[in-house]
Amino acid sequence: MLTFLSCMSDLKDLRVTLGLDDIPKKWYNLAADLPVPVPPPLNPMTKEPAGPEDLAAIFPPSLIRQEMSQERYIDIPDEVMENYILINRPTPLQRAVRLEKLLKTPAKIYFKREDLSPVGSHKTNTALAQAYYNMKDGYSNLTTETGAGQWGSALSLACSIFDIGCTVFMVRISFDQKPYRRTVMETYGGKVHPSPSPMTEYGKKVLAETPDTPGSLGIAISEAIEVAAQDPSTNYSLGSVLNHVMLHQTVIGQETMQQLDMIDVSPDYMVGCVGGGSNFAGFTFPMIGERIRGKNETKFIAVEPKATPSITKGSYEYDHGDSAGMTPLLKMHTLGHDFMPSPIHAGGLRYHGMAPMVSLAADLDFVQAVAYDQTETFKAGMMFARSEGIIPAPETTHAILGAIDLAMQAKESNEEKTIVFNLSGHGLLDLAGYDRYLNGSMQRSEKQV
Ligand SMILES: *Cc1c(COP(=O)(O)O)cnc(C)c1O
């Protein structure tokens, strides 16, 4: 088998690795290169641009500065850098030769291994940075929401490293579907509540109106913000959507660019799944910056679920980030802050809005979006697991199907296209979804928008 594979390509092309010295020293800020400014958040009362004071009740000063920064590069603190090693950075770029063979495509498919973090996804890239800055600015607790549990796990780990408390509101449907995620969070010292919960005024209100609700990220965000806003030693931390989260994730794309350079590849496509947009942004923004400066012709494809198609079906307007309407208004592709998505297995993609920076990049046509149903994406996830050996997260199966579709188009036109996708996470704690797929009981999402 190995002999056969190495005939097809160089071994170094099968897995491209970097050394510890190659971990990026700075985060990259696409705001510096976009041809128009990123629309600012608005104060929900006055509808005027929100100032740092509007965010100070729930975010530390250092992260507010990053949120509003126009600088192209921002230094990564040594304390965060050291812990990037702990989460297995730099991660390899790997070639999916067995999948290519299975598809009989002339296309070359590569994937970036963000599944190798100890909690299994890219989310630790920003969790470490956010826990660090909160600790450094003197806060002793963080609250947050989690959908599938990936973000809650990442933040619980990061808080344990920087020795601050972590309270997680976990969307009820995921709390029920993914009991072991809760165990992961609790192992790292996080406190986990199913959302909506009786812990907050907003949670009580939702429970009174809809006792059987599966919950949503929007509701869980409202609960986490309510707790943080009331306690001066507690801040709130968001795992996606905001500009500083996109920024922290750019270590993925900067490493990928170094790796592609090492094998002399300029990709035709870069593909990622999008929930709030952070793994996609982190993976593509450094390359989109180069494209704006005329250095590549790469196309950037964002893949979303048909159950929450915020870019393909939402409108581009100011909306709240949470269900209760407590957050500043963000200009984004949105399905409406009271949108209740179908309970699909890709819990990390069940969000009504899209990051303002990804939304703007899509509006300017730097990013194209497609949407698929979970029954199709799990089929792609199975093909990937059986050919490449990694069981991908349900979210990530969207990116894989995006890449497979492009590889099949390349087969149709008989072109040797190069496709690189971000393997945002593994699915070893999402086996309920795979079980349903295997026993034939997985439904198309009830509500397709
Ligand atoms: C959270 C998550 C996503 C979706 O969030 P983004 O902010 O869009 O990246 C995708 N994949 C995995 C594995 C996740 O945990």
Coordinates of C-alpha atoms and ligand atoms in Angstrom, one line a residue:
M1 CA 0.0 0.0 0.0
L2 CA 2.7 2.5 1.1
T3 CA 4.7 1.7 -2.1
F4 CA 1.7 2.5 -4.1
L5 CA 1.0 5.7 -2.4
S6 CA 4.6 6.9 -2.6
C7 CA 4.5 6.2 -6.4
M8 CA 1.6 8.7 -6.6
S9 CA 3.4 11.5 -4.7
D10 CA 6.3 12.5 -2.7
L11 CA 6.2 11.3 0.9
K12 CA 6.7 14.9 2.1
D13 CA 3.6 15.8 0.2
L14 CA 1.6 13.3 2.2
R15 CA 2.2 15.1 5.5
V16 CA 3.7 18.5 5.7
T17 CA 5.1 19.3 9.2
L18 CA 6.5 22.4 10.8
G19 CA 8.9 22.9 13.7
L20 CA 8.1 24.7 17.0
D21 CA 9.9 27.8 15.7
D22 CA 7.4 28.0 12.9
I23 CA 4.4 28.6 15.2
P24 CA 3.2 32.1 14.0
K25 CA 4.5 34.9 16.3
K26 CA 1.6 37.2 15.5
W27 CA -2.1 37.0 14.7
Y28 CA -3.3 38.4 11.4
N29 CA -6.1 40.9 11.2
L30 CA -8.0 41.0 7.9
A31 CA -9.6 44.3 8.8
A32 CA -6.3 45.9 7.8
D33 CA -6.6 44.7 4.2
L34 CA -10.3 44.7 3.5
P35 CA -11.2 47.5 1.0
V36 CA -14.0 48.8 3.3
P37 CA -14.2 49.1 7.1
V38 CA -15.9 46.3 9.1
P39 CA -19.2 47.9 10.2
P40 CA -18.9 48.6 13.9
P41 CA -21.2 47.1 16.6
L42 CA -24.1 49.4 17.6
N43 CA -25.4 50.1 21.1
P44 CA -28.8 48.4 21.1
M45 CA -30.4 51.5 22.8
T46 CA -29.0 54.4 21.0
K47 CA -28.1 52.6 17.7
E48 CA -24.9 54.6 17.8
P49 CA -21.5 52.8 17.3
A50 CA -20.7 51.0 20.5
G51 CA -17.6 52.3 22.3
P52 CA -15.2 50.4 24.5
E53 CA -17.4 51.4 27.5
D54 CA -20.4 49.5 26.0
L55 CA -18.3 46.2 26.1
A56 CA -16.5 46.8 29.4
A57 CA -19.1 45.1 31.5
I58 CA -18.4 41.7 30.0
F59 CA -15.0 41.9 28.2
P60 CA -11.4 42.8 29.5
P61 CA -9.7 45.9 28.1
S62 CA -7.1 44.0 26.2
L63 CA -9.7 42.0 24.2
I64 CA -11.8 45.1 23.5
R65 CA -8.7 46.7 22.0
Q66 CA -8.2 43.7 19.8
E67 CA -11.9 43.7 18.8
M68 CA -11.6 47.2 17.5
S69 CA -8.0 47.0 16.1
Q70 CA -7.1 48.0 12.6
E71 CA -3.5 46.8 12.9
R72 CA -2.5 44.1 10.4
Y73 CA -0.5 42.0 13.0
I74 CA -0.9 41.7 16.7
D75 CA 1.9 40.0 18.8
I76 CA 1.0 36.6 20.4
P77 CA 2.1 36.8 24.1
D78 CA 4.8 34.3 25.2
E79 CA 2.4 32.7 27.7
V80 CA -0.1 31.9 25.0
M81 CA 2.6 30.7 22.6
E82 CA 3.9 28.2 25.1
N83 CA 0.5 26.8 25.5
Y84 CA 0.0 26.5 21.7
I85 CA 2.7 23.8 22.0
L86 CA 0.5 22.0 24.6
I87 CA -2.4 21.9 22.1
N88 CA -0.2 20.4 19.5
R89 CA 0.6 23.4 17.4
P90 CA 2.0 23.6 14.7
T91 CA -0.5 21.1 13.3
P92 CA 0.3 19.0 10.2
L93 CA -1.2 19.6 6.7
Q94 CA -2.0 16.2 5.3
R95 CA -2.9 14.9 1.8
A96 CA -6.0 12.8 1.4
V97 CA -4.6 10.4 -1.2
R98 CA -6.9 7.5 -0.3
L99 CA -9.9 9.7 -0.5
E100 CA -8.7 11.0 -3.9
K101 CA -8.3 7.4 -5.1
L102 CA -11.8 6.4 -3.8
L103 CA -13.3 9.4 -5.7
K104 CA -11.2 8.6 -8.8
T105 CA -10.5 12.3 -9.1
P106 CA -7.5 14.0 -10.7
A107 CA -7.9 16.7 -7.9
K108 CA -5.4 16.8 -5.0
I109 CA -7.1 17.1 -1.6
Y110 CA -5.2 18.4 1.5
F111 CA -6.5 18.9 5.0
K112 CA -5.3 20.9 8.0
R113 CA -5.4 18.9 11.2
E114 CA -7.1 21.0 13.8
D115 CA -8.6 17.8 15.3
L116 CA -5.2 17.2 17.1
S117 CA -5.9 19.6 20.0
P118 CA -6.4 17.7 23.3
V119 CA -10.1 18.6 23.2
G120 CA -10.5 17.8 19.6
S121 CA -11.1 21.1 17.8
H122 CA -9.6 24.4 16.7
K123 CA -11.4 26.2 19.5
T124 CA -8.4 26.0 21.9
N125 CA -6.6 28.6 19.7
T126 CA -8.8 31.4 21.0
A127 CA -9.7 29.8 24.3
L128 CA -6.1 30.1 25.5
A129 CA -5.8 33.7 24.4
Q130 CA -9.1 34.7 26.0
A131 CA -8.5 33.0 29.3
Y132 CA -5.0 34.5 29.4
Y133 CA -6.1 38.1 28.8
N134 CA -8.9 37.8 31.3
M135 CA -6.5 36.5 33.9
K136 CA -3.9 39.2 33.1
D137 CA -6.5 42.0 33.3
G138 CA -7.5 40.7 36.8
Y139 CA -10.7 38.7 36.3
S140 CA -11.2 35.5 38.1
N141 CA -14.2 33.8 36.3
L142 CA -15.5 33.4 32.8
T143 CA -19.0 32.4 31.7
T144 CA -19.8 31.1 28.3
E145 CA -22.2 29.1 26.1
T146 CA -21.5 25.9 24.3
G147 CA -23.4 24.1 21.5
A148 CA -21.9 20.7 20.8
G149 CA -19.6 21.1 23.8
Q150 CA -16.4 21.8 21.9
W151 CA -16.1 25.4 22.9
G152 CA -17.0 24.6 26.6
S153 CA -14.3 22.0 26.6
A154 CA -11.8 24.3 25.1
L155 CA -12.5 27.1 27.5
S156 CA -12.6 24.8 30.5
L157 CA -9.1 23.5 29.6
A158 CA -7.8 27.1 29.0
C159 CA -9.3 28.3 32.3
S160 CA -7.7 25.5 34.2
I161 CA -4.3 26.4 32.6
F162 CA -4.6 30.0 33.6
D163 CA -6.3 29.2 36.9
I164 CA -9.6 31.0 36.7
G165 CA -13.2 29.7 37.1
C166 CA -15.3 28.6 34.1
T167 CA -19.2 28.3 34.0
V168 CA -20.7 26.9 30.8
F169 CA -24.3 27.1 29.7
M170 CA -24.8 24.1 27.4
V171 CA -27.6 24.0 24.8
R172 CA -30.1 21.5 26.2
I173 CA -30.3 19.2 23.1
S174 CA -26.5 18.8 23.1
F175 CA -26.5 18.3 26.9
D176 CA -28.8 15.3 26.3
Q177 CA -27.1 14.0 23.1
K178 CA -23.5 14.4 24.2
P179 CA -23.2 13.5 27.9
Y180 CA -19.4 12.8 27.7
R181 CA -18.7 16.4 26.6
R182 CA -20.0 17.4 30.0
T183 CA -17.6 15.0 31.6
V184 CA -14.7 16.5 29.6
M185 CA -15.6 20.0 30.8
E186 CA -16.0 18.9 34.4
T187 CA -12.7 17.0 34.2
Y188 CA -11.0 20.3 33.4
G189 CA -12.9 22.0 36.3
G190 CA -15.7 23.7 34.3
K191 CA -19.2 24.0 35.8
V192 CA -21.9 23.0 33.3
H193 CA -25.6 23.9 33.2
P194 CA -28.1 22.8 30.6
S195 CA -29.6 25.9 28.8
P196 CA -32.2 27.2 29.2
S197 CA -31.6 26.9 33.0
P198 CA -33.4 28.1 36.1
M199 CA -30.1 29.9 37.0
T200 CA -30.9 33.1 35.2
E201 CA -33.9 35.4 34.7
Y202 CA -33.8 34.9 31.0
G203 CA -33.6 31.1 31.3
K204 CA -36.6 31.0 33.7
K205 CA -38.6 33.1 31.2
V206 CA -37.8 30.7 28.3
L207 CA -38.6 27.7 30.4
A208 CA -41.9 29.1 31.5
E209 CA -42.9 29.8 27.8
T210 CA -41.5 26.6 26.2
P211 CA -40.6 24.0 28.8
D212 CA -39.7 21.4 26.1
T213 CA -37.4 23.7 24.1
P214 CA -34.2 22.0 22.8
G215 CA -32.4 25.4 23.5
S216 CA -30.2 27.3 21.1
L217 CA -26.9 29.0 21.1
G218 CA -28.7 32.4 21.2
I219 CA -30.5 31.5 24.4
A220 CA -27.3 30.1 26.1
I221 CA -25.4 33.3 25.1
S222 CA -28.1 35.4 26.8
E223 CA -27.8 33.4 30.0
A224 CA -24.0 33.5 30.1
I225 CA -24.0 37.3 29.5
E226 CA -26.6 37.8 32.2
V227 CA -24.4 36.1 34.8
A228 CA -21.2 38.0 33.7
A229 CA -22.9 41.4 33.6
Q230 CA -24.0 41.1 37.2
D231 CA -20.7 40.1 38.7
P232 CA -17.7 42.5 38.5
S233 CA -15.1 39.6 38.8
T234 CA -16.7 37.6 36.1
N235 CA -16.5 38.2 32.3
Y236 CA -18.1 36.6 29.4
S237 CA -16.2 34.7 26.6
L238 CA -17.5 33.9 23.1
G239 CA -16.1 31.1 21.1
S240 CA -16.8 32.5 17.7
V241 CA -18.4 35.5 15.8
L242 CA -16.4 38.4 17.3
N243 CA -13.4 40.0 15.5
H244 CA -10.9 39.0 18.2
V245 CA -11.9 35.4 17.9
M246 CA -11.3 35.5 14.1
L247 CA -8.0 37.1 14.9
H248 CA -6.8 34.3 17.3
Q249 CA -7.7 31.6 14.9
T250 CA -5.4 32.9 12.1
V251 CA -2.6 30.7 13.4
I252 CA -4.3 28.0 11.4
G253 CA -4.2 29.9 8.1
Q254 CA -0.7 31.2 8.6
E255 CA 0.7 27.8 9.3
T256 CA -1.2 26.4 6.3
M257 CA 0.4 29.1 4.0
Q258 CA 3.9 28.1 5.2
Q259 CA 3.0 24.4 4.6
L260 CA 1.6 25.1 1.1
D261 CA 4.8 27.1 0.2
M262 CA 7.0 24.1 1.3
I263 CA 5.3 21.9 -1.3
D264 CA 5.0 24.7 -3.9
V265 CA 1.2 24.5 -4.0
S266 CA -1.1 27.5 -4.6
P267 CA -4.6 26.0 -4.0
D268 CA -7.5 26.5 -6.3
Y269 CA -9.9 26.2 -3.4
M270 CA -9.9 26.5 0.4
V271 CA -12.9 25.1 2.1
G272 CA -14.2 25.3 5.6
C273 CA -17.4 24.8 7.5
V274 CA -19.1 27.8 9.1
G275 CA -21.1 28.0 12.3
G276 CA -20.2 31.4 13.7
G277 CA -17.3 31.5 11.2
S278 CA -14.2 31.3 13.3
N279 CA -12.4 28.1 11.9
F280 CA -13.2 29.3 8.4
A281 CA -11.9 32.8 9.1
G282 CA -8.8 31.5 10.8
F283 CA -8.0 29.1 8.0
T284 CA -8.7 31.5 5.1
F285 CA -8.2 35.1 6.2
P286 CA -4.4 35.1 5.8
M287 CA -4.8 33.8 2.2
I288 CA -7.7 36.3 1.5
G289 CA -5.3 39.1 2.6
E290 CA -2.8 37.8 0.1
R291 CA -5.5 37.6 -2.6
I292 CA -6.5 41.2 -1.9
R293 CA -2.8 42.1 -2.5
G294 CA -3.0 40.2 -5.8
K295 CA -0.8 37.3 -4.7
N296 CA -3.2 34.3 -5.4
E297 CA -6.3 33.3 -7.3
T298 CA -7.7 31.0 -4.6
K299 CA -11.5 30.6 -4.2
F300 CA -12.8 30.5 -0.6
I301 CA -15.8 28.2 0.0
A302 CA -17.8 28.4 3.3
V303 CA -20.1 25.4 3.9
E304 CA -23.1 25.7 6.1
P305 CA -26.0 23.4 7.1
K306 CA -29.4 23.7 5.4
A307 CA -30.9 23.9 8.9
T308 CA -29.0 27.2 9.6
P309 CA -28.0 28.7 6.2
S310 CA -27.2 32.2 7.4
I311 CA -25.0 33.2 4.4
T312 CA -27.0 31.5 1.7
K313 CA -30.5 32.4 2.9
G314 CA -30.1 35.0 5.7
S315 CA -30.2 38.8 5.2
Y316 CA -27.1 41.0 5.7
E317 CA -28.3 43.5 8.4
Y318 CA -27.8 44.6 12.0
D319 CA -29.0 42.0 14.5
H320 CA -28.4 40.8 18.0
G321 CA -25.9 38.0 18.7
D322 CA -28.1 36.5 21.4
S323 CA -31.8 35.6 21.7
A324 CA -32.7 38.0 24.5
G325 CA -31.4 41.0 22.6
M326 CA -28.8 41.9 25.2
T327 CA -25.7 42.1 23.0
P328 CA -24.7 45.1 20.8
L329 CA -26.1 44.9 17.3
L330 CA -23.7 43.3 14.8
K331 CA -23.9 43.7 11.1
M332 CA -24.0 40.1 9.8
H333 CA -25.7 37.5 7.7
T334 CA -28.5 36.5 10.0
L335 CA -31.7 34.4 10.1
G336 CA -33.0 36.5 13.0
H337 CA -32.0 36.4 16.6
D338 CA -35.1 34.5 17.6
F339 CA -34.6 31.8 14.9
M340 CA -34.9 28.3 16.4
P341 CA -32.8 25.8 14.3
S342 CA -33.7 22.1 13.9
P343 CA -31.8 19.9 16.4
I344 CA -29.1 18.7 13.9
H345 CA -26.0 16.8 15.2
A346 CA -23.6 19.5 14.0
G347 CA -24.4 21.5 17.2
G348 CA -21.5 23.9 16.6
L349 CA -23.2 25.1 13.4
R350 CA -26.6 25.8 15.0
Y351 CA -26.2 29.6 15.1
H352 CA -28.5 32.2 13.6
G353 CA -25.8 34.6 12.6
M354 CA -22.4 34.8 10.9
A355 CA -19.3 36.6 12.1
P356 CA -19.3 40.3 10.9
M357 CA -15.9 39.8 9.2
V358 CA -16.9 36.7 7.4
S359 CA -20.2 38.3 6.5
L360 CA -18.4 41.3 5.0
A361 CA -15.9 39.1 3.1
A362 CA -18.9 37.2 1.6
D363 CA -20.7 40.4 0.8
L364 CA -17.6 41.6 -1.0
D365 CA -17.5 38.3 -3.0
F366 CA -14.2 37.1 -1.5
V367 CA -16.1 34.1 0.0
Q368 CA -18.7 31.9 -1.7
A369 CA -21.2 29.9 0.4
V370 CA -23.0 26.5 -0.1
A371 CA -25.4 24.6 2.1
Y372 CA -26.0 20.9 2.6
D373 CA -28.3 18.6 4.7
Q374 CA -26.8 16.5 7.5
T375 CA -27.8 13.2 5.8
E376 CA -25.5 14.2 2.9
T377 CA -22.7 15.4 5.1
F378 CA -22.6 12.3 7.3
K379 CA -22.2 10.2 4.2
A380 CA -19.2 12.3 3.3
G381 CA -17.9 11.9 6.9
M382 CA -18.2 8.1 6.6
M383 CA -16.2 8.1 3.3
F384 CA -13.5 10.2 4.9
A385 CA -13.3 8.0 8.0
R386 CA -13.1 4.8 5.9
S387 CA -10.4 6.2 3.6
E388 CA -8.3 8.5 5.8
G389 CA -9.0 6.9 9.2
I390 CA -10.2 10.0 11.1
I391 CA -13.8 10.2 12.3
P392 CA -14.6 13.9 11.7
A393 CA -16.8 16.1 13.8
P394 CA -20.4 16.5 12.4
E395 CA -19.5 20.1 11.8
T396 CA -16.4 19.2 9.8
T397 CA -18.4 16.7 7.6
H398 CA -19.8 19.9 5.9
A399 CA -16.3 21.0 4.9
I400 CA -15.5 17.5 3.7
L401 CA -18.6 17.3 1.5
G402 CA -17.7 20.7 0.1
A403 CA -14.2 19.4 -0.8
I404 CA -15.7 16.2 -2.3
D405 CA -18.1 18.1 -4.4
L406 CA -15.3 20.2 -5.8
A407 CA -13.2 17.1 -6.4
M408 CA -16.1 15.5 -8.4
Q409 CA -16.4 18.7 -10.5
A410 CA -12.7 18.5 -11.2
K411 CA -13.2 14.9 -12.3
E412 CA -16.1 15.9 -14.6
S413 CA -13.9 18.6 -16.3
N414 CA -10.8 16.4 -16.0
E415 CA -8.7 19.1 -14.3
E416 CA -6.0 18.6 -11.6
K417 CA -7.4 21.2 -9.1
T418 CA -6.0 21.5 -5.7
I419 CA -8.4 21.7 -2.8
V420 CA -7.5 22.3 0.8
F421 CA -10.0 22.0 3.6
N422 CA -9.9 22.6 7.3
L423 CA -10.4 19.5 9.4
S424 CA -11.9 21.6 12.3
G425 CA -12.3 18.7 14.7
H426 CA -12.7 15.0 15.3
G427 CA -16.1 13.3 16.1
L428 CA -15.1 10.8 18.7
L429 CA -17.4 12.4 21.2
D430 CA -20.2 12.8 18.6
L431 CA -20.8 9.1 18.1
A432 CA -24.6 9.4 18.6
G433 CA -24.8 11.1 15.2
Y434 CA -22.8 8.4 13.6
D435 CA -24.9 5.7 15.3
R436 CA -28.0 7.2 13.8
Y437 CA -26.5 7.4 10.4
L438 CA -25.3 3.8 10.5
N439 CA -28.6 2.4 11.8
G440 CA -30.6 4.4 9.2
S441 CA -32.5 6.6 11.6
M442 CA -30.9 9.9 10.8
Q443 CA -33.5 12.4 9.5
R444 CA -33.0 15.2 7.1
S445 CA -33.2 18.3 9.2
E446 CA -37.0 19.0 9.8
K447 CA -36.8 22.6 9.0
Q448 CA -34.8 23.6 6.0
V449 CA -34.7 27.3 5.4
Ligands
LIG1 C1 -17.5 25.0 16.9 C2 -17.1 24.2 15.8 C3 -17.4 24.6 14.5 C4 -18.1 25.8 14.2 O1 -17.7 27.1 14.7 P1 -16.9 28.1 13.8 O2 -16.8 29.3 14.7 O3 -17.8 28.4 12.6 O4 -15.6 27.6 13.5 C5 -16.9 23.8 13.5 N1 -16.2 22.7 13.7 C6 -15.9 22.3 14.9 C7 -15.2 21.0 15.1 C8 -16.4 23.0 16.0 O5 -16.1 22.5 17.3

